Structures are given as C-alpha cells and as structure tokens.
XYZ file of C-alpha atoms in Angstrom:
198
model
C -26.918 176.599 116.806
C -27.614 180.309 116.202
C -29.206 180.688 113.059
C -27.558 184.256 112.918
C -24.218 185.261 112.931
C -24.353 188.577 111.232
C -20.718 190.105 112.466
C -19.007 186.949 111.686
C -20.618 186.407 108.481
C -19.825 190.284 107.826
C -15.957 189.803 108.775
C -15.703 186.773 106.814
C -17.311 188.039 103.762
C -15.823 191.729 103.887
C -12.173 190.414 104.365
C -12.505 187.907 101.646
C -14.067 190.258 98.986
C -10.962 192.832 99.697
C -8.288 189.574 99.286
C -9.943 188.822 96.090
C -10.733 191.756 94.945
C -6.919 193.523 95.513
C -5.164 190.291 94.306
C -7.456 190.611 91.116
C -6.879 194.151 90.863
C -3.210 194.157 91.007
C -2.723 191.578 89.004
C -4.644 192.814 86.033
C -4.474 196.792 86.812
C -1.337 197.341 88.508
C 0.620 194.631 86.640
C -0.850 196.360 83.375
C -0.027 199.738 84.013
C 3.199 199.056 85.430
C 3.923 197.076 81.878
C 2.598 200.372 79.709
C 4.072 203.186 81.634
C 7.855 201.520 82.549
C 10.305 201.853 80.150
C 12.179 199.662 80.889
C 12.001 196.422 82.715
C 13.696 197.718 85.574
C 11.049 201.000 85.566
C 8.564 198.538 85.331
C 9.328 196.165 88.048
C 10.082 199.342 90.364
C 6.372 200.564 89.362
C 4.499 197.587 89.851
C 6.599 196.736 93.492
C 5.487 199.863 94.416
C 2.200 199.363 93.971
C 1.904 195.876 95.672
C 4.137 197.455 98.649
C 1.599 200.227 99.508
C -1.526 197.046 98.865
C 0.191 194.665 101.530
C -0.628 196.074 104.787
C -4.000 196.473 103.909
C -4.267 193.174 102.560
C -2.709 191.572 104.767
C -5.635 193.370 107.432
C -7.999 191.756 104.874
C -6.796 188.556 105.466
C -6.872 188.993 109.267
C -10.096 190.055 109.372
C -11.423 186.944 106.755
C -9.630 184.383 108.602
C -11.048 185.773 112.285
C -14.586 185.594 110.944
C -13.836 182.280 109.100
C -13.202 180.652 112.476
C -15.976 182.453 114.494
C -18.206 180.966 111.916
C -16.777 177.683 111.936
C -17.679 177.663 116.184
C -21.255 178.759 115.494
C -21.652 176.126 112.805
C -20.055 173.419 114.212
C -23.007 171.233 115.578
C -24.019 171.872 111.383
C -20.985 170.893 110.095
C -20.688 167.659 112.528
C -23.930 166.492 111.039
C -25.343 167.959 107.815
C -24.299 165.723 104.964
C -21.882 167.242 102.736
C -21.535 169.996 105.157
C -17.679 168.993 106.902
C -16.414 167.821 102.899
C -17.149 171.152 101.987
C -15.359 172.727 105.001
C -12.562 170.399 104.725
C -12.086 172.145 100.606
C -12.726 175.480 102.285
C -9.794 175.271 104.773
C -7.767 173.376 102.289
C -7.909 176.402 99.617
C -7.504 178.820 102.109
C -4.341 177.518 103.489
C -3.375 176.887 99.886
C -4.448 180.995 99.148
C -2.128 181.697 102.156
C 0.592 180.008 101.460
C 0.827 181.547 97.252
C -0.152 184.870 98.991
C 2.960 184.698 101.241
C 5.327 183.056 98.193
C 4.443 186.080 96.098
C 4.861 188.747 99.136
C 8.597 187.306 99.344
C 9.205 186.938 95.259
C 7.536 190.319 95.647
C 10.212 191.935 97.950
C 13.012 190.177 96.208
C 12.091 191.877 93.215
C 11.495 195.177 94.531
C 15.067 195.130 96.251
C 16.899 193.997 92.867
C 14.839 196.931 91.151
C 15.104 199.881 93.554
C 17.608 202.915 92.984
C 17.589 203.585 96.896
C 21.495 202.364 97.949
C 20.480 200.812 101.148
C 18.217 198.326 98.976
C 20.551 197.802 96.195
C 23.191 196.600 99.130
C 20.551 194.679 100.752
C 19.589 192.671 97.126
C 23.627 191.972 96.732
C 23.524 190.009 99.791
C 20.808 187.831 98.201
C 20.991 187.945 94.528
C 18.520 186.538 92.479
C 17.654 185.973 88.402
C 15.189 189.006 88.762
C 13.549 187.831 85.095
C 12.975 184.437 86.497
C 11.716 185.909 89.819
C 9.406 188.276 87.915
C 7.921 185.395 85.652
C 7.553 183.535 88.895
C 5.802 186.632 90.723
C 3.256 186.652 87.593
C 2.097 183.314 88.132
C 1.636 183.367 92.273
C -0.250 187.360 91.319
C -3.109 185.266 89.306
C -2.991 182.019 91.580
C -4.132 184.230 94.560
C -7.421 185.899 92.801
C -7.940 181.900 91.583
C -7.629 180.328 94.533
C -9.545 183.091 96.764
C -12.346 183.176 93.967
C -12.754 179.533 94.519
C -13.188 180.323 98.227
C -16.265 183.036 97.179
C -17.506 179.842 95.427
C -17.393 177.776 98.430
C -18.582 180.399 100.811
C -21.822 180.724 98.902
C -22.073 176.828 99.123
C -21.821 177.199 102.846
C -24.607 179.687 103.269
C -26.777 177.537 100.105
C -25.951 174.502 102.783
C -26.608 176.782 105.890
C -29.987 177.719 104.387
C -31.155 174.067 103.832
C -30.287 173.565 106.697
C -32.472 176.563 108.654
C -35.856 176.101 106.048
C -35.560 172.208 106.848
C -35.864 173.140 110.781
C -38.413 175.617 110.269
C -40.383 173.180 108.280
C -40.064 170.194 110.982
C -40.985 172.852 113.965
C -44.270 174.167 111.773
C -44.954 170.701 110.902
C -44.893 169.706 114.715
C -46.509 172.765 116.013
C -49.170 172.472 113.621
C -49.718 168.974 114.495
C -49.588 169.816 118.317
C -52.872 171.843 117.374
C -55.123 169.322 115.319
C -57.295 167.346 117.209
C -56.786 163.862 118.493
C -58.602 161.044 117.801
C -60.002 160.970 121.478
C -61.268 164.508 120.693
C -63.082 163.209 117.851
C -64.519 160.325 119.589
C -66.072 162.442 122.155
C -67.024 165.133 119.456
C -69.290 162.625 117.931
C-alpha cells in the first residue's frame, strides 16, 4: 500500500469541508437572513430558495469531487482496510453516512425546488407549481429539518475521516517500527560472531 495519497486525500478532504461547510452555512446564515429580511413568508421562502439555488451547482461539484477522492482512497487503502482491525467497521459507518448524507442532500434539493416554484412571482414557475401543488408550510418545515440533517450527517463524516487517517497512522508508525526493529536486528551481531570474537 502507498503510504501517500496526497491528491486523493486532498479531493476527499476539500470536497467534504465545502459539503459541510455550505450545508452549515445555509442553514444557519441563509435560512437566518432570509427569516429577518422577508416580510412575509412568501418573501422569505423566495429569499432563502434563492440562495440555496445559486449554492447547488457548486455543491453539488463538492460532492463530486468528495465522493471521487473517497473511492480513490478506498483503492489505495484497501489491503488496510481488509486487515487492520477496526479498520472495514469504520468504513462500513463511513459509506453508510455518506449514502445517508446523499440521500437528505437530494430530499432537501427536491423539497427545495418545490418550494421555490410555489414561492416565485415568475409565471412560467407559478404554472409549473399548479401542476404539482404542495402544502408549502409543511414543505418548508420539512426543508428545515433535511437543511440541519445534512451539516449533521456530513460533520459525522469529518469525524470519521479523522478516524481513518488516526487508523491510517497506526497503521504506517506500526510498519515503520517492525522494519527499524528488523533492520536494526539485521545489523547486531550473531552469536557465531561472538563466538569467534572471543
């Protein structure tokens, strides 16, 4: 196993701090703002959807980018992960969460655009959201929730990343130890050397 993998680390890690870091930021900025500036519930569904419209391209690059270095990391780790104990549980959580993280960031994208339909003054929108109507209050509690599950569930994958590399590095001292240990035992003298020393 390579003991470095700095551009998939970098992927992984740079992708995952922007998924976090947005989610977190919209939910507490955006959301907030939105709330203090509309006037209304309308204005201030139409403000926030805004917001999270402009965000989702970029997030969902984020994403891309996180899950591409998430898997070239799981190749360059996988002799690790096959035999390091505790190593393939903690993989196992790591995939699980981030299919969870997916799967509310995708839910809230859709609640998201159902929302921002039903609150738009643009007539093309306003016929799209008749086709579908929805309870937009119940769809905006709803979108409230999934906005803080994502910065939960993606924090928890920050927590298990920096298992992974707390794991990784166990992993790479307990190597270096065992290959010092036998290279400095290659080099002390045996006991047929002593013999014929004395």
């Amino acid at each position: 196993m390579s003991e470095r993998n700095t551009f998939m680390r970098s992927l992984h890690d740079v992708g995952l701090a922007a998924w976090f870091g947005g989610s977190l930021m919209g939910a507490v900025g955006l959301n907030g703002a939105a709330e203090s500036e509309g006037a209304t519930r309308t204005a201030t569904a139409r403000i926030s959807s805004s917001g999270w419209a402009k965000w989702t391209p970029v997030n969902a690059a984020a994403i891309g980018i996180h899950l591409f270095g998430s898997g070239g990391m799981l190749a360059a780790d996988a002799p690790r992960v096959a035999t390091q104990q505790g190593a393939a549980a903690a993989t196992l959580a790591k995939t699980v969460v981030t299919g969870a993280a997916l799967a509310v960031t995708a839910y809230s994208r859709v609640l998201g655009k159902q929302v921002e339909l039903a609150s738009s003054d643009d007539p093309e929108d306003a016929e799209k959201a008749a086709k579908h109507p929805i309870d937009t209050e119940k769809a905006q509690r709803r979108l409230v929730y999934a906005q803080w599950a994502v910065p939960a569930l993606t924090g928890c994958l920050v927590v298990l990343s920096a298992l992974h590399g707390e794991q990784q590095r166990y992993a790479g001292q307990t190597q270096g130890m065992w290959q010092r240990a036998r290279s400095m035992t290659s080099h002390m003298p045996s006991a047929s050397d002593w013999r014929c020393a004395h």
